[in-house]
Every structure is written in structure tokens, then in C-alpha cells.
Short mmCIF file of C-alpha atoms in Angstrom, two decimals:
data_model
loop_
_atom_site.label_atom_id
_atom_site.label_comp_id
_atom_site.label_asym_id
_atom_site.label_seq_id
_atom_site.Cartn_x
_atom_site.Cartn_y
_atom_site.Cartn_z
CA MET A 8 119.40 99.82 55.63
CA HIS A 9 118.85 96.54 53.77
CA ALA A 10 121.04 93.66 54.89
CA ASP A 11 122.37 93.12 51.35
CA SER A 12 123.93 96.57 51.30
CA THR A 13 125.84 96.14 54.54
CA SER A 14 127.90 93.37 52.95
CA GLN A 15 129.01 95.87 50.33
CA LEU A 16 130.39 98.36 52.85
CA PRO A 17 134.06 98.21 53.89
CA LEU A 18 134.81 97.27 57.48
CA GLY A 19 134.26 100.29 59.73
CA ILE A 20 132.18 102.18 57.16
CA ARG A 21 128.42 102.53 57.43
CA LEU A 22 125.81 104.75 55.89
CA ASP A 23 124.39 107.55 57.99
CA ASP A 24 120.83 106.45 58.80
CA GLU A 25 119.62 110.04 58.40
CA ALA A 26 121.30 110.62 55.02
CA THR A 27 118.18 109.93 52.98
CA PHE A 28 116.44 111.80 50.18
CA SER A 29 113.50 112.56 52.48
CA ASN A 30 115.89 114.31 54.88
CA PHE A 31 117.54 116.43 52.19
CA LEU A 32 115.99 119.88 52.13
CA VAL A 33 116.33 121.05 48.53
CA SER A 34 117.44 124.62 47.84
CA PRO A 35 116.38 126.24 44.53
CA GLY A 36 119.92 125.86 43.18
CA ASN A 37 119.94 122.11 43.82
CA LYS A 38 116.47 121.30 42.53
CA HIS A 39 117.61 119.91 39.16
CA PRO A 40 120.35 117.52 40.41
CA PHE A 41 118.01 116.34 43.18
CA GLU A 42 115.25 115.58 40.67
CA VAL A 43 117.72 113.68 38.49
CA LEU A 44 119.06 111.56 41.35
CA THR A 45 115.61 110.73 42.70
CA GLY A 46 114.21 109.86 39.27
CA PHE A 47 113.44 106.25 38.44
CA GLN A 48 115.25 106.45 35.10
CA LEU A 49 118.65 108.06 35.59
CA PRO A 50 119.86 109.70 32.35
CA ALA A 51 123.50 108.59 32.61
CA GLN A 52 125.65 105.76 33.92
CA LEU A 53 128.33 108.14 35.25
CA ILE A 54 127.24 111.07 37.40
CA TYR A 55 129.65 113.58 38.93
CA LEU A 56 128.63 115.79 41.87
CA TRP A 57 130.89 118.60 42.97
CA GLY A 58 130.70 121.39 45.49
CA ALA A 59 132.16 122.86 48.65
CA LYS A 60 132.50 120.88 51.84
CA GLY A 61 129.18 120.79 53.65
CA SER A 62 127.16 121.40 50.49
CA GLY A 63 125.35 118.07 50.84
CA ARG A 64 127.10 115.97 48.18
CA SER A 65 127.99 113.21 50.67
CA HIS A 66 124.39 113.17 51.89
CA LEU A 67 123.15 112.66 48.33
CA LEU A 68 125.55 109.78 47.66
CA GLN A 69 124.47 107.96 50.81
CA ALA A 70 120.81 108.67 50.09
CA LEU A 71 121.20 107.03 46.70
CA CYS A 72 122.75 103.94 48.32
CA HIS A 73 119.92 103.83 50.85
CA ARG A 74 117.34 103.89 48.06
CA TYR A 75 118.99 101.02 46.20
CA ALA A 76 119.45 99.04 49.42
CA GLU A 77 115.79 99.39 50.32
CA SER A 78 114.87 97.67 47.05
CA GLY A 79 117.36 94.87 47.69
CA ALA A 80 119.89 96.05 45.09
CA PRO A 81 123.59 95.77 46.06
CA ALA A 82 125.18 99.19 46.61
CA LEU A 83 128.72 100.23 47.44
CA TYR A 84 129.61 103.50 49.22
CA LEU A 85 133.29 104.39 49.59
CA PRO A 86 134.39 107.57 51.40
CA LEU A 87 137.89 107.89 49.93
CA LEU A 88 139.10 110.16 52.72
CA GLU A 89 138.86 107.03 54.88
CA ARG A 90 140.46 104.65 52.38
CA LYS A 91 143.31 103.52 54.69
CA GLY A 92 141.06 100.72 55.90
CA PHE A 93 140.63 99.16 52.45
CA THR A 94 142.33 98.81 49.04
CA PRO A 95 141.32 99.39 45.39
CA GLN A 96 140.67 95.65 45.12
CA ILE A 97 137.27 96.33 46.68
CA LEU A 98 136.29 97.81 43.31
CA GLU A 99 137.01 94.59 41.45
CA HIS A 100 133.99 92.75 40.05
CA SER A 101 131.97 95.96 39.97
CA CYS A 102 129.59 94.22 37.59
CA ALA A 103 128.01 92.44 40.58
CA LEU A 104 126.71 95.73 41.98
CA SER A 105 123.83 98.00 41.02
CA VAL A 106 125.38 101.30 42.11
CA ILE A 107 128.86 102.44 43.16
CA CYS A 108 129.26 105.76 45.00
CA LEU A 109 132.74 107.19 45.55
CA ASP A 110 132.93 110.14 47.92
CA ASP A 111 135.77 112.71 47.82
CA ILE A 112 137.34 111.27 44.69
CA ASP A 113 139.84 114.14 44.65
CA ALA A 114 141.36 112.65 47.84
CA VAL A 115 143.32 110.17 45.65
CA ALA A 116 145.13 112.95 43.77
CA LYS A 117 148.53 111.60 44.86
CA ASP A 118 147.58 107.92 44.82
CA SER A 119 148.22 106.41 41.37
CA VAL A 120 147.18 102.91 42.51
CA TRP A 121 143.72 104.12 43.49
CA GLN A 122 143.43 106.16 40.29
CA GLU A 123 144.11 103.04 38.22
CA GLY A 124 141.61 101.03 40.25
CA ILE A 125 138.88 103.66 39.84
CA PHE A 126 139.54 103.96 36.10
CA HIS A 127 139.12 100.23 35.54
CA ALA A 128 136.05 100.12 37.81
CA VAL A 129 134.34 102.96 35.88
CA ASN A 130 134.92 101.15 32.60
CA GLU A 131 133.70 97.82 33.98
CA ALA A 132 130.62 99.51 35.42
CA ALA A 133 129.82 101.08 32.05
CA GLU A 134 130.05 97.71 30.32
CA SER A 135 127.78 96.12 32.93
CA ASN A 136 125.16 98.90 33.12
CA VAL A 137 126.14 99.70 36.74
CA LEU A 138 125.46 103.24 37.94
CA PHE A 139 128.68 105.00 38.98
CA VAL A 140 128.35 108.22 41.01
CA VAL A 141 131.25 110.25 42.40
CA ALA A 142 131.55 113.39 44.52
CA SER A 143 134.37 115.89 44.66
CA SER A 144 135.24 119.38 45.80
CA CYS A 145 136.18 120.46 42.25
CA ALA A 146 134.82 120.28 38.72
CA PRO A 147 135.82 117.24 36.62
CA ARG A 148 138.24 119.22 34.45
CA ASP A 149 140.09 120.44 37.57
CA LEU A 150 140.78 117.01 39.09
CA PRO A 151 144.48 116.96 40.09
CA PHE A 152 145.11 113.41 38.88
CA SER A 153 148.30 112.06 37.36
CA LEU A 154 146.21 109.62 35.30
CA ASP A 155 144.92 111.76 32.43
CA ASP A 156 142.63 109.00 31.23
CA LEU A 157 140.72 109.14 34.50
CA VAL A 158 140.31 112.92 34.23
CA SER A 159 138.99 112.48 30.70
CA ARG A 160 136.66 109.69 31.81
CA MET A 161 135.20 111.83 34.59
CA GLN A 162 134.49 114.58 32.07
CA THR A 163 132.24 112.25 30.07
CA GLY A 164 129.79 111.96 32.95
CA LEU A 165 126.75 114.05 33.75
CA ALA A 166 128.10 116.74 36.10
CA PHE A 167 126.20 118.82 38.65
CA GLN A 168 127.52 121.51 40.94
CA ILE A 169 125.85 121.19 44.36
CA GLN A 170 125.27 124.68 45.66
CA ALA A 171 126.28 125.51 49.22
CA ALA A 172 123.50 126.77 51.45
CA ASP A 173 123.28 130.42 52.49
CA ASP A 174 122.41 131.37 56.08
CA ALA A 175 118.70 131.69 55.37
CA PHE A 176 118.59 128.19 53.92
CA LYS A 177 120.73 126.76 56.75
CA LYS A 178 118.13 128.13 59.16
CA GLN A 179 115.40 126.33 57.20
CA VAL A 180 117.42 123.11 57.32
CA LEU A 181 117.94 123.41 61.07
CA GLN A 182 114.26 123.98 61.74
CA HIS A 183 113.23 121.24 59.31
CA ARG A 184 115.55 118.67 60.92
CA ALA A 185 114.37 119.79 64.37
CA ARG A 186 110.74 119.17 63.36
CA LEU A 187 111.68 115.67 62.16
CA ARG A 188 112.97 115.04 65.67
CA GLY A 189 109.81 116.40 67.25
CA MET A 190 111.56 119.54 68.47
CA ALA A 191 110.42 123.16 68.29
CA LEU A 192 113.28 125.41 67.19
CA SER A 193 112.36 129.11 67.32
CA ASP A 194 113.85 131.77 65.07
CA GLN A 195 115.67 133.22 68.08
CA VAL A 196 117.34 129.93 68.98
CA SER A 197 118.12 129.15 65.31
CA ASP A 198 119.78 132.53 64.82
CA TYR A 199 121.79 132.10 68.02
CA ILE A 200 123.10 128.72 66.85
CA LEU A 201 123.98 130.05 63.40
CA GLN A 202 125.96 132.93 64.91
CA ARG A 203 128.19 130.64 66.98
CA ALA A 204 128.33 127.11 65.54
CA ASP A 205 130.42 125.57 62.81
CA ARG A 206 128.73 127.00 59.71
CA SER A 207 128.73 123.78 57.70
CA LEU A 208 125.46 121.85 57.52
CA VAL A 209 127.21 118.81 58.94
CA GLY A 210 128.41 120.86 61.92
CA LEU A 211 124.99 122.39 62.48
CA ILE A 212 123.28 118.99 62.43
CA LYS A 213 125.77 117.70 65.00
CA VAL A 214 124.90 120.64 67.26
CA LEU A 215 121.21 119.85 66.82
CA GLU A 216 121.78 116.18 67.70
CA ARG A 217 123.59 117.17 70.89
CA LEU A 218 120.89 119.65 71.87
CA ASP A 219 118.19 117.08 71.18
CA ALA A 220 119.84 114.56 73.50
CA GLU A 221 120.42 117.12 76.26
CA SER A 222 116.95 118.66 76.10
CA PHE A 223 115.39 115.19 76.32
CA GLN A 224 117.60 114.18 79.25
CA ARG A 225 116.91 117.39 81.13
CA GLN A 226 113.26 117.49 80.07
CA ARG A 227 113.62 121.10 78.97
CA ARG A 228 112.55 122.82 75.78
CA LEU A 229 115.18 124.41 73.55
CA THR A 230 115.90 127.97 74.61
CA VAL A 231 118.91 130.26 74.23
CA PRO A 232 119.94 129.74 77.90
CA LEU A 233 119.84 125.96 77.42
CA VAL A 234 121.91 126.19 74.23
CA LYS A 235 124.45 128.42 76.05
CA ASP A 236 124.70 125.91 78.89
CA VAL A 237 125.00 122.79 76.71
CA MET A 238 127.39 124.22 74.10
CA GLY A 239 129.43 126.40 76.47
CA TRP A 240 128.91 129.53 74.34
#
């Protein structure tokens, strides 16, 4: 990640190094939003991504910040579920940034101070041609905010529903991420993991990371017996 972007991250928050566009395996249902986000000319200044937990929306936000950071453009990523470590004042002077990404915006449903801060930041970003991208578990019209103006503002953005992966696609993701790590993950081992692990993509990737470390340390290839031993299944 570019040094300029680290100064725009709150203390204790960092981008996942593997949350890049090249690491995002695109399902047919997510092809259009992926193409929009990776395009050089984004069609809107406010983009709203929504979908179930584990659908990949957080990955896409961080990937966008990575892309801006690599070109030296200042980017801000805020996971609002972890907002206890910072205040809405971090959104002041949004005009100095190139992109602002707010993750889990619905997490501030009962926080009027944050809602006000986000509303003013969105308006300032629009005036300064700053890209503002948010992610949520619900559609814009269903945001449970007390500030109606913020709900209305979110509905003016370009909205995409990020489709959750089915088991067949999760298997593809697992095997794709394994190949990126130089690992061979057979259908048998993939199916075994899918039957027993946390079914979210985040959970599956964490299992893969653990197996990668253990197989390297033990100098053993990934097999069902090794997975049983490492994971305690």
C-alpha cells in the first residue's frame, strides 16, 4: 500500500493486503458492479454497495482504496463497526481526499452524531469531486437512520447489490486463492472444508490461511487427514 494512504487510515485500522481487485473472483451476478468499480471513469460520485455479510463488499471497498493508493491518490477507508477508535471529525476536510470508503454504514443506525458527520461529508465530497463509496447490509431505502436527509442522500447514489456466493462458487474461490498461494487444493479437500467450515468467504479464507501456514511448517501437502488434524474436525 502506498505510504500516502496509510496517513489516511485511523489508528489501528489497515487495509487487508490481499483485498485487491486481482484477488476478487467475480461471479456472474457481480460482473457489472465489478466492471464499474474497476473502470477508469466511474459513472457516479456516490456509489452504494449492499449485500449479505461475506458477500465481498468489504473486499471491494478496500480494493478500491488500494488502487487509488497505488497511484499516489489519498484514500480513506473507515470500517464503521470499529468506529470506537475514532470520531466523525475524521471526515472533516473530505475535499483533500480522492476517495472515501465507508464500510457497514448501517452500523451507525443509532448514532445521530455519526449520521450528521456522514451527511456533511457526502455533500462536501460531491462539491469537491471526491468519490464516495459506502457498503451496507441493506438497500439504501431500508437504512434505519433517524436522519431522513441521509437516507434520501444515499438513495441518489448508484446502487449495486453484491450477490452472495453459492457453494459451487465458494469452491472456485477457495481453489483460486489456494493457487495464488502456490497450493494445490483438490476437489475432495475443498468439499471437505466447505462441509465443516464457517460458510462465509471470509471464514473460508481464514481456514485456507491457517492450512497454508501449517502445511508449509510441516512440509506436507494438503490432504483431508491434514485438514482434520489442523482444524480439529
